[in-house]
Short mmCIF file of C-alpha atoms in Angstrom, two decimals:
data_model
loop_
_atom_site.label_atom_id
_atom_site.label_comp_id
_atom_site.label_asym_id
_atom_site.label_seq_id
_atom_site.Cartn_x
_atom_site.Cartn_y
_atom_site.Cartn_z
CA MET A 19 -17.44 17.17 7.32
CA GLY A 20 -14.21 18.27 5.68
CA ASN A 21 -11.46 20.47 6.97
CA GLY A 22 -12.95 23.63 5.56
CA THR A 23 -10.89 23.67 2.36
CA SER A 24 -11.87 22.74 -1.16
CA ALA A 25 -10.48 19.60 -2.77
CA PRO A 26 -7.19 20.09 -4.62
CA ASP A 27 -7.21 20.24 -8.41
CA HIS A 28 -5.52 17.10 -9.72
CA SER A 29 -6.57 17.61 -13.35
CA THR A 30 -3.12 18.31 -14.78
CA SER A 31 -0.02 16.20 -15.22
CA THR A 32 2.39 19.12 -14.90
CA ARG A 33 5.45 18.16 -12.88
CA ASN A 34 7.20 20.87 -10.94
CA PRO A 35 10.82 20.41 -9.83
CA LEU A 36 11.00 18.20 -6.77
CA PHE A 37 12.66 19.09 -3.47
CA GLN A 38 12.01 22.81 -3.98
CA GLY A 39 14.23 22.71 -7.06
CA ARG A 40 17.31 21.50 -5.19
CA ARG A 41 19.98 19.40 -6.87
CA ALA A 42 22.75 17.84 -4.82
CA PRO A 43 25.96 19.92 -4.97
CA LEU A 44 27.84 16.58 -5.02
CA PRO A 45 26.27 14.04 -7.42
CA ILE A 46 27.24 10.43 -6.70
CA ASN A 47 26.78 7.05 -8.39
CA ILE A 48 24.01 4.99 -6.79
CA VAL A 49 22.98 1.40 -7.52
CA VAL A 50 19.41 0.34 -6.76
CA VAL A 51 18.90 -3.43 -6.54
CA GLY A 52 15.44 -4.31 -7.81
CA CYS A 53 13.11 -2.78 -10.39
CA GLY A 54 9.81 -3.11 -8.57
CA LEU A 55 7.70 -0.15 -7.51
CA GLY A 56 10.03 0.76 -4.67
CA GLY A 57 13.17 0.47 -6.76
CA LEU A 58 11.78 2.54 -9.60
CA ALA A 59 10.49 5.20 -7.21
CA ALA A 60 13.84 5.37 -5.41
CA ALA A 61 15.74 5.66 -8.68
CA PHE A 62 13.46 8.45 -9.89
CA CYS A 63 13.69 10.45 -6.68
CA LEU A 64 17.46 10.07 -6.39
CA ALA A 65 17.91 11.01 -10.05
CA GLU A 66 15.71 14.06 -9.54
CA ALA A 67 18.03 14.94 -6.65
CA GLY A 68 20.88 15.06 -9.18
CA HIS A 69 22.49 11.65 -8.78
CA THR A 70 23.37 9.02 -11.39
CA VAL A 71 21.37 5.85 -10.73
CA THR A 72 21.69 2.32 -12.08
CA ILE A 73 18.91 -0.18 -11.42
CA LEU A 74 19.97 -3.84 -11.42
CA GLU A 75 17.08 -6.21 -12.13
CA ALA A 76 17.47 -10.00 -12.07
CA ALA A 77 14.60 -10.67 -14.49
CA SER A 78 15.09 -10.58 -18.25
CA THR A 79 12.12 -8.28 -18.81
CA ILE A 80 10.64 -5.42 -16.83
CA GLY A 81 7.03 -5.74 -15.73
CA GLU A 82 4.66 -6.62 -12.94
CA ILE A 83 1.96 -9.20 -12.61
CA GLY A 84 -0.28 -9.57 -9.60
CA ALA A 85 -3.72 -8.07 -9.38
CA GLY A 86 -5.37 -5.02 -7.88
CA ILE A 87 -3.80 -2.82 -5.22
CA GLN A 88 -4.97 0.18 -3.28
CA VAL A 89 -3.37 3.59 -3.68
CA SER A 90 -4.16 5.75 -0.67
CA PRO A 91 -3.79 9.55 -0.34
CA ASN A 92 -0.35 9.38 1.29
CA LEU A 93 0.82 7.72 -1.94
CA THR A 94 -1.28 9.50 -4.57
CA ARG A 95 -0.10 12.93 -3.38
CA LEU A 96 3.45 11.89 -4.30
CA LEU A 97 2.44 10.45 -7.67
CA ILE A 98 0.51 13.62 -8.49
CA ARG A 99 3.52 15.70 -7.44
CA TRP A 100 5.56 13.63 -9.90
CA GLY A 101 3.18 14.55 -12.73
CA LEU A 102 1.21 11.27 -12.88
CA GLY A 103 -2.19 12.66 -11.86
CA ASP A 104 -3.97 12.38 -15.22
CA LYS A 105 -2.50 9.00 -16.16
CA LEU A 106 -3.28 7.60 -12.75
CA ARG A 107 -6.89 8.67 -12.92
CA GLN A 108 -7.35 7.16 -16.40
CA VAL A 109 -6.45 3.62 -15.34
CA SER A 110 -7.85 3.57 -11.81
CA VAL A 111 -11.16 3.69 -9.98
CA LYS A 112 -12.06 6.05 -7.14
CA PRO A 113 -14.01 4.01 -4.55
CA GLU A 114 -17.00 5.84 -3.13
CA ALA A 115 -16.89 4.07 0.22
CA LEU A 116 -15.72 1.13 2.27
CA THR A 117 -18.36 -1.49 3.08
CA MET A 118 -17.78 -4.49 5.33
CA ARG A 119 -20.36 -7.30 5.47
CA ARG A 120 -21.03 -10.32 7.62
CA TRP A 121 -19.90 -13.55 6.00
CA SER A 122 -23.04 -15.65 6.39
CA THR A 123 -25.84 -13.12 5.92
CA GLY A 124 -24.19 -10.38 3.85
CA GLU A 125 -25.56 -7.70 6.19
CA THR A 126 -23.65 -4.42 6.27
CA VAL A 127 -21.60 -4.15 9.43
CA ALA A 128 -19.39 -1.19 8.49
CA TRP A 129 -19.68 1.68 6.03
CA THR A 130 -17.25 4.60 5.70
CA LYS A 131 -17.56 7.31 3.07
CA TRP A 132 -14.53 7.71 0.80
CA GLY A 133 -14.81 9.26 -2.69
CA ASP A 134 -14.18 13.01 -2.65
CA THR A 135 -14.04 12.93 1.14
CA MET A 136 -10.48 11.61 0.89
CA GLU A 137 -9.38 14.75 -0.96
CA GLU A 138 -11.30 17.02 1.36
CA TYR A 139 -9.74 15.50 4.48
CA TYR A 140 -6.30 14.44 3.32
CA GLY A 141 -5.55 16.51 0.22
CA ALA A 142 -5.29 13.65 -2.29
CA PRO A 143 -7.55 10.92 -3.73
CA TYR A 144 -7.84 7.23 -2.90
CA TYR A 145 -7.68 4.93 -5.95
CA HIS A 146 -7.88 1.26 -6.84
CA ILE A 147 -5.53 0.20 -9.64
CA HIS A 148 -4.03 -2.90 -11.22
CA ARG A 149 -0.50 -3.47 -9.98
CA ALA A 150 0.81 -3.85 -13.53
CA ASP A 151 -0.70 -0.48 -14.55
CA PHE A 152 0.83 1.19 -11.49
CA HIS A 153 4.24 -0.31 -12.21
CA ARG A 154 4.05 0.79 -15.85
CA LEU A 155 3.29 4.39 -14.87
CA VAL A 156 6.31 4.60 -12.58
CA TYR A 157 8.51 2.75 -15.06
CA GLU A 158 7.59 5.20 -17.82
CA LEU A 159 8.51 8.02 -15.46
CA ALA A 160 11.90 6.56 -14.51
CA ALA A 161 13.12 4.79 -17.65
CA PRO A 162 13.54 7.89 -19.89
CA HIS A 163 15.26 9.89 -17.15
CA PRO A 164 18.69 11.02 -18.36
CA ARG A 165 20.35 10.05 -15.07
CA ILE A 166 18.79 6.55 -14.80
CA THR A 167 20.04 3.33 -16.41
CA ILE A 168 18.00 0.14 -16.08
CA ARG A 169 19.86 -3.15 -16.58
CA THR A 170 18.02 -6.45 -16.84
CA ASN A 171 19.48 -9.97 -16.49
CA CYS A 172 21.64 -8.60 -13.69
CA ARG A 173 21.18 -10.90 -10.73
CA VAL A 174 23.25 -9.78 -7.76
CA VAL A 175 24.85 -12.77 -6.04
CA SER A 176 27.08 -11.03 -3.50
CA LEU A 177 28.00 -7.63 -2.09
CA ASP A 178 30.88 -6.00 -0.32
CA PRO A 179 28.96 -3.26 1.52
CA SER A 180 32.08 -1.58 2.84
CA ILE A 181 33.33 -0.36 -0.58
CA PRO A 182 30.57 -0.91 -1.86
CA THR A 183 30.72 -3.38 -4.75
CA LEU A 184 28.17 -5.80 -6.16
CA THR A 185 29.01 -9.04 -7.97
CA LEU A 186 26.58 -10.25 -10.61
CA GLU A 187 25.80 -13.83 -11.58
CA SER A 188 27.77 -13.19 -14.79
CA GLY A 189 30.89 -12.42 -12.75
CA GLU A 190 30.80 -8.69 -13.44
CA VAL A 191 31.69 -6.49 -10.48
CA ILE A 192 29.97 -3.11 -10.17
CA ARG A 193 31.24 -0.34 -7.92
CA ALA A 194 29.08 2.45 -6.51
CA ASP A 195 29.15 5.19 -3.92
CA LEU A 196 25.86 3.97 -2.40
CA VAL A 197 23.65 0.88 -2.73
CA ILE A 198 19.90 0.86 -2.09
CA GLY A 199 18.38 -2.58 -1.55
CA ALA A 200 14.88 -2.60 -3.03
CA ASP A 201 14.83 -6.32 -3.78
CA GLY A 202 11.63 -7.25 -1.99
CA VAL A 203 10.57 -9.75 0.65
CA LYS A 204 13.22 -12.31 -0.39
CA SER A 205 15.92 -9.64 -0.30
CA LEU A 206 19.58 -10.56 -0.68
CA THR A 207 20.70 -7.11 0.41
CA ARG A 208 18.80 -7.49 3.70
CA GLN A 209 21.05 -10.43 4.60
CA TYR A 210 24.07 -8.12 4.54
CA VAL A 211 22.36 -5.58 6.77
CA VAL A 212 21.10 -8.04 9.39
CA GLY A 213 24.06 -10.44 9.18
CA GLY A 214 22.41 -13.47 7.56
CA PRO A 215 19.16 -14.90 6.22
CA ASP A 216 16.11 -13.87 8.21
CA LYS A 217 13.39 -16.29 9.25
CA PRO A 218 9.90 -15.14 8.30
CA THR A 219 7.01 -16.22 10.48
CA PRO A 220 3.94 -17.83 8.92
CA THR A 221 0.78 -15.83 9.62
CA GLY A 222 -1.35 -18.92 9.23
CA ASP A 223 -3.07 -17.24 6.27
CA ALA A 224 -2.84 -17.48 2.52
CA ALA A 225 -4.68 -15.35 -0.02
CA TYR A 226 -6.42 -16.31 -3.23
CA ARG A 227 -6.33 -13.58 -5.88
CA ALA A 228 -8.55 -13.35 -8.92
CA ILE A 229 -9.94 -10.85 -11.43
CA ILE A 230 -13.38 -11.04 -13.08
CA PRO A 231 -14.54 -8.99 -16.10
CA THR A 232 -17.16 -6.60 -14.75
CA GLU A 233 -19.49 -7.33 -17.66
CA LEU A 234 -20.24 -10.64 -15.92
CA LEU A 235 -21.31 -8.81 -12.76
CA LEU A 236 -23.43 -6.32 -14.70
CA ASN A 237 -25.50 -9.23 -16.07
CA ASP A 238 -26.54 -10.30 -12.56
CA PRO A 239 -29.00 -8.05 -10.64
CA LEU A 240 -27.53 -9.13 -7.29
CA LEU A 241 -23.94 -8.34 -8.32
CA ARG A 242 -24.55 -5.28 -10.50
CA PRO A 243 -24.46 -2.80 -7.57
CA LEU A 244 -20.84 -3.83 -6.93
CA VAL A 245 -19.97 -2.15 -10.24
CA ASP A 246 -22.60 0.59 -10.48
CA THR A 247 -21.43 2.11 -7.21
CA PRO A 248 -17.71 1.29 -6.89
CA GLU A 249 -16.71 0.68 -3.30
CA MET A 250 -14.23 -1.47 -1.49
CA VAL A 251 -16.53 -4.24 -0.33
CA GLY A 252 -15.37 -6.84 2.17
CA TRP A 253 -16.83 -9.82 3.97
CA MET A 254 -15.57 -10.85 7.42
CA GLY A 255 -15.82 -14.42 8.66
CA PRO A 256 -14.18 -16.90 11.04
CA LYS A 257 -10.46 -17.16 10.17
CA SER A 258 -11.14 -15.69 6.71
CA HIS A 259 -12.16 -12.53 4.91
CA ILE A 260 -12.70 -11.27 1.36
CA MET A 261 -11.88 -7.87 -0.14
CA THR A 262 -13.20 -6.78 -3.54
CA TYR A 263 -13.08 -3.66 -5.69
CA ASN A 264 -13.15 -2.38 -9.26
CA ILE A 265 -9.98 -1.65 -11.25
CA ARG A 266 -9.05 -0.54 -14.79
CA ALA A 267 -11.76 2.09 -15.13
CA LYS A 268 -14.41 -0.41 -13.89
CA LYS A 269 -13.60 -2.95 -16.59
CA GLU A 270 -12.35 -5.53 -14.10
CA PHE A 271 -13.31 -6.65 -10.60
CA ASN A 272 -10.54 -7.63 -8.21
CA LEU A 273 -10.91 -10.16 -5.39
CA VAL A 274 -8.56 -11.10 -2.55
CA LEU A 275 -9.69 -13.98 -0.33
CA ALA A 276 -7.68 -14.57 2.84
CA HIS A 277 -8.06 -18.08 4.28
CA PRO A 278 -6.25 -20.53 6.57
CA ASP A 279 -3.04 -21.63 4.88
CA ASP A 280 -2.75 -25.27 3.93
CA GLY A 281 0.56 -25.52 2.11
CA SER A 282 0.77 -22.53 -0.24
CA VAL A 283 4.04 -20.79 -1.15
CA GLU A 284 5.18 -17.18 -0.70
CA SER A 285 4.79 -16.05 -4.30
CA TRP A 286 2.56 -13.69 -6.29
CA THR A 287 2.55 -16.19 -9.18
CA ALA A 288 1.70 -19.50 -7.47
CA GLU A 289 -1.34 -21.14 -9.01
CA GLY A 290 -4.23 -22.06 -6.74
CA SER A 291 -7.23 -24.32 -7.23
CA ALA A 292 -10.47 -22.52 -8.03
CA ASP A 293 -12.41 -25.55 -6.84
CA LYS A 294 -10.52 -25.55 -3.53
CA MET A 295 -11.17 -21.81 -3.22
CA ARG A 296 -14.92 -22.34 -3.63
CA ALA A 297 -14.85 -25.17 -1.10
CA ASP A 298 -13.07 -22.93 1.42
CA PHE A 299 -15.95 -20.43 1.28
CA VAL A 300 -18.95 -22.76 1.28
CA GLY A 301 -21.75 -21.29 3.36
CA TRP A 302 -20.85 -17.67 2.70
CA GLU A 303 -23.69 -15.43 1.55
CA PRO A 304 -25.21 -15.60 -1.97
CA ARG A 305 -23.22 -12.73 -3.51
CA VAL A 306 -19.99 -14.44 -2.52
CA GLN A 307 -21.14 -17.71 -4.06
CA LYS A 308 -22.09 -15.95 -7.29
CA LEU A 309 -18.70 -14.19 -7.46
CA LEU A 310 -16.72 -17.37 -6.85
CA ALA A 311 -18.70 -19.19 -9.54
CA LEU A 312 -17.37 -16.66 -12.05
CA ILE A 313 -13.70 -17.38 -11.30
CA PRO A 314 -12.08 -19.96 -13.62
CA SER A 315 -8.58 -19.80 -12.08
CA THR A 316 -6.80 -18.19 -9.16
CA LEU A 317 -3.43 -17.46 -7.62
CA ASN A 318 -2.73 -18.51 -4.03
CA TRP A 319 -0.19 -16.50 -2.02
CA LYS A 320 1.23 -17.62 1.35
CA LEU A 321 1.27 -14.69 3.76
CA MET A 322 4.46 -14.48 5.82
CA ASP A 323 5.26 -11.94 8.51
CA ARG A 324 8.63 -10.47 9.41
CA ALA A 325 9.46 -8.75 12.66
CA PRO A 326 10.82 -5.18 12.42
CA LEU A 327 14.57 -5.09 11.76
CA SER A 328 16.88 -3.50 14.29
CA THR A 329 18.29 -1.30 11.51
CA TRP A 330 17.83 -0.64 7.80
CA VAL A 331 21.38 0.61 7.27
CA HIS A 332 24.53 -1.50 7.04
CA GLN A 333 27.13 -0.64 9.65
CA GLY A 334 29.49 0.50 6.91
CA GLY A 335 27.05 3.27 6.04
CA LYS A 336 26.93 2.71 2.26
CA LEU A 337 24.04 0.24 1.98
CA ALA A 338 20.44 0.91 3.00
CA LEU A 339 17.19 -0.99 2.56
CA LEU A 340 13.86 0.27 1.22
CA GLY A 341 10.30 -1.00 0.98
CA ASP A 342 9.57 -4.70 1.39
CA SER A 343 13.27 -5.50 1.84
CA CYS A 344 13.17 -3.87 5.29
CA HIS A 345 9.50 -3.56 6.31
CA PRO A 346 7.29 -5.96 4.32
CA MET A 347 3.62 -5.29 4.88
CA LEU A 348 0.84 -7.79 5.28
CA PRO A 349 -2.02 -6.84 2.93
CA TYR A 350 -4.68 -6.23 5.58
CA ARG A 351 -4.09 -2.44 5.63
CA ALA A 352 -3.19 -2.02 1.93
CA GLN A 353 -0.09 0.07 2.63
CA GLY A 354 2.83 -1.91 1.18
CA SER A 355 3.32 0.16 -1.98
CA ALA A 356 2.65 3.40 -0.13
CA MET A 357 5.39 2.70 2.41
CA ALA A 358 7.94 1.89 -0.31
CA VAL A 359 7.20 5.05 -2.28
CA GLU A 360 7.25 7.17 0.88
CA ASP A 361 10.70 5.70 1.60
CA ALA A 362 11.84 6.69 -1.88
CA ALA A 363 10.57 10.26 -1.54
CA VAL A 364 12.30 10.79 1.81
CA LEU A 365 15.54 9.29 0.49
CA GLY A 366 15.53 11.50 -2.60
CA ASN A 367 14.66 14.59 -0.59
CA LEU A 368 17.51 14.05 1.87
CA PHE A 369 20.08 13.26 -0.81
CA SER A 370 19.18 16.42 -2.71
CA ARG A 371 21.29 18.11 -0.02
CA LEU A 372 24.43 15.96 -0.40
CA SER A 373 27.54 18.11 -0.70
CA SER A 374 30.20 15.82 0.81
CA LEU A 375 30.89 12.09 0.90
CA THR A 376 31.05 12.38 4.68
CA GLN A 377 27.31 13.08 4.67
CA ILE A 378 26.25 9.78 3.05
CA THR A 379 26.09 7.73 6.25
CA PRO A 380 24.43 10.46 8.36
CA LEU A 381 21.82 10.97 5.64
CA LEU A 382 21.07 7.24 5.59
CA ARG A 383 20.66 7.31 9.36
CA ALA A 384 18.36 10.30 8.97
CA TYR A 385 16.29 8.39 6.40
CA GLU A 386 15.91 5.52 8.86
CA SER A 387 15.01 7.83 11.75
CA ILE A 388 12.31 9.56 9.70
CA ARG A 389 10.81 6.37 8.33
CA TYR A 390 11.32 3.62 10.93
CA ALA A 391 8.49 4.36 13.36
CA ARG A 392 6.08 5.18 10.55
CA ALA A 393 6.69 1.87 8.75
CA THR A 394 6.74 -0.17 11.95
CA ASP A 395 3.44 1.33 13.15
CA THR A 396 1.87 0.55 9.78
CA GLN A 397 3.06 -3.05 9.99
CA ALA A 398 1.36 -3.31 13.39
CA SER A 399 -1.84 -1.77 12.03
CA SER A 400 -1.88 -4.39 9.27
CA ARG A 401 -1.49 -7.21 11.78
CA LEU A 402 -4.34 -5.77 13.83
CA ASN A 403 -6.72 -5.95 10.87
CA GLN A 404 -5.92 -9.63 10.42
CA HIS A 405 -7.16 -10.22 13.96
CA ILE A 406 -10.19 -7.96 13.58
CA PHE A 407 -11.38 -9.43 10.28
CA HIS A 408 -10.99 -13.08 11.29
CA LEU A 409 -12.73 -13.23 14.66
CA PRO A 410 -14.80 -16.39 15.15
CA ASP A 411 -18.51 -15.89 15.72
CA GLY A 412 -19.09 -15.07 19.36
CA PRO A 413 -18.81 -12.28 21.94
CA LYS A 414 -15.66 -10.66 20.48
CA GLN A 415 -17.15 -10.68 16.98
CA GLU A 416 -20.36 -9.18 18.33
CA GLU A 417 -18.44 -6.37 20.05
CA ARG A 418 -16.48 -5.72 16.86
CA ASP A 419 -19.70 -5.49 14.88
CA ARG A 420 -21.26 -3.21 17.49
CA GLN A 421 -18.37 -0.78 17.20
CA MET A 422 -18.45 -0.87 13.41
CA ARG A 423 -22.20 -0.28 13.30
CA ALA A 424 -21.81 2.68 15.65
CA ALA A 425 -19.31 4.23 13.24
CA THR A 426 -21.65 3.50 10.34
CA VAL A 427 -24.53 5.31 12.02
CA ALA A 428 -22.28 8.32 12.58
CA ALA A 429 -21.05 8.22 8.97
CA LEU A 430 -24.58 8.11 7.53
CA LYS A 431 -25.47 11.27 9.42
CA GLU A 432 -22.82 13.15 7.43
CA VAL A 433 -24.04 12.19 3.92
CA SER A 434 -27.09 13.05 1.85
CA GLU A 435 -30.32 11.20 2.47
CA ASP A 436 -30.08 9.63 -1.00
CA VAL A 437 -26.71 8.08 -0.16
CA ALA A 438 -27.86 7.00 3.30
CA GLN A 439 -30.95 5.36 1.83
CA ARG A 440 -28.90 3.51 -0.78
CA VAL A 441 -26.67 2.10 1.94
CA ARG A 442 -29.70 1.01 3.96
CA ASN A 443 -31.32 -0.55 0.89
CA THR A 444 -28.25 -2.68 0.15
CA ALA A 445 -27.52 -3.54 3.78
CA THR A 446 -29.06 -7.00 3.51
CA VAL A 447 -29.49 -9.68 0.87
CA PRO A 448 -33.04 -10.50 -0.25
CA GLY A 449 -34.14 -13.83 1.15
CA VAL A 450 -31.35 -14.04 3.72
CA SER A 451 -32.23 -13.44 7.35
CA ALA A 452 -30.10 -10.82 9.08
CA ASP A 453 -30.23 -8.88 12.29
CA MET A 454 -29.58 -5.48 10.73
CA ASN A 455 -29.79 -2.19 12.54
CA LEU A 456 -28.41 1.01 11.02
CA GLY A 457 -30.63 3.30 13.00
CA GLY A 458 -30.49 4.70 16.47
CA ASN A 459 -27.96 6.82 18.27
CA THR A 460 -24.28 6.43 18.91
CA ASN A 461 -21.69 8.31 20.86
CA LYS A 462 -18.79 10.04 19.13
CA GLU A 463 -16.14 7.96 20.87
CA ASP A 464 -17.57 4.70 19.53
CA ALA A 465 -17.67 6.16 16.05
CA ASN A 466 -14.10 7.37 16.00
CA ARG A 467 -11.07 6.71 18.16
CA GLY A 468 -10.17 3.05 18.57
CA ASN A 469 -13.02 1.77 16.40
CA ALA A 470 -12.66 -1.78 15.09
CA ASN A 471 -13.12 -0.28 11.63
CA GLN A 472 -9.69 1.34 11.41
CA TRP A 473 -10.78 3.40 8.38
CA ALA A 474 -13.53 4.98 10.49
CA ASP A 475 -11.01 6.07 13.12
CA LYS A 476 -10.46 9.64 11.95
CA ASP A 477 -7.42 10.16 14.13
CA LYS A 478 -5.76 7.04 12.78
CA SER A 479 -6.72 7.91 9.20
CA ARG A 480 -5.31 11.40 9.61
CA VAL A 481 -1.98 9.91 10.64
CA GLN A 482 -1.98 7.30 7.87
CA PHE A 483 -3.40 9.25 4.93
CA GLY A 484 -2.43 12.80 5.82
CA TYR A 485 1.28 11.97 5.81
CA ASP A 486 3.47 13.84 3.31
CA ALA A 487 6.90 12.27 2.92
CA ASP A 488 8.47 15.42 1.46
CA VAL A 489 7.11 17.58 4.26
CA GLU A 490 8.52 15.18 6.85
CA ALA A 491 11.96 15.23 5.21
CA GLU A 492 11.99 19.03 4.99
CA LYS A 493 10.89 19.27 8.61
CA TRP A 494 13.62 16.89 9.77
CA TRP A 495 16.30 18.87 7.95
CA LYS A 496 15.13 22.14 9.45
CA GLU A 497 14.94 20.74 12.98
CA HIS A 498 17.99 18.45 12.93
CA GLY A 499 19.90 18.11 9.68
CA MET A 500 20.84 21.73 9.20
CA ARG A 501 22.62 21.62 12.54
CA THR A 502 24.07 18.08 12.53
CA ILE A 503 24.69 17.14 8.87
CA GLY A 504 25.01 20.47 7.10
CA PRO A 505 28.31 21.39 8.78
CA LEU A 506 29.91 18.11 7.56
CA ALA A 507 30.15 19.66 4.09
CA ARG A 508 33.05 21.77 5.34
CA LEU A 509 35.08 18.78 6.60
#
């Protein structure tokens, strides 16, 4: 059931002025380090707030590689607000549901309806998209902006955060009023905030990534349903799991395979062995074997964790971190890009009110106070899914599956009989024995709060997907900023 309102109309790409039309009474010069999704989003929002922004990118060309990523409602609402609704829909896929299966038998353990339900509940759609397409959309939004300059071949080698100045590898020194560090998990700017290089903690996992043309799946009766009815389909197994979904208007099929790490490196571009990948998943159900047989090559990405920082803002008050530079996300909750773009929206919203240089540091502290708990909680939720997905077979796995099945039973009661029957018909693999039970009764508590399927937990999903970064920034200003920061303009 929805919230009693009709789904929003996202059919236009009209962009209204952001921040209720505000432009900062005092424009300043801002340098953003890094031209990834977070850096581009920050530059766009700060430029929309009236500031002059320079992006410094170490690479010689602008672009993203990688594979598929998930764009949840807390992110798509911002992109739609920025006028990207039509373009986003053209290159993405709207998953109809989440399905989680057992590794050895392929039986359905969890099913949660998505599709239009996301818009009904949370006011914006859930999409799957290729990371390069997503980056291109945001780049094409930021690059033509009259207040944004993007400079490539500009590797920052040192900073003086107190002025602030940045020294490039070429020897050039750049001065700014404010520096935003959006330089990712291997951030240089983070070292200046925390006082030295941080020490990431290995998760024990690495992730293979691969993309298959969907025409290959359509030729196989067992795999064809993965394309005909686009869902996020996962398989959970001991110490490993697989997530799959369609991207690029169902022309490509994306796979992420988390597995015990055995010497990979922390890089989106590190080559992996397709033969080793197949060996790591021997014994998994027939659909998995068929999918892996279609993969000629793969990337292998070491998954590292980083504890929450004590602060995102340098003590001098003129350098702040954003996105993966301050709160890198493990991929198990698919929220990394969303958190970075939310950061950017809050930062731009707050700095649309800047009217005195004395407000820069308090506004950065406000940005941190609005965003810190949200990002830290999401990091914890991602870590929790790693544990949930990778349980070894046994009592804890059985309890997980019981909870997930209870939520599935509840979810099937809220959809049409045709949809419910389709889910039941694809709940097992022909010829593979499975103890499958999607009937019976369940209590509401099992099907909702605290469920092992975090996407079935409606309270948790409301917090995660119902979040509006602009609303939170406006609320903070009304409750705190108007009284504490506003008066500084007169000093």
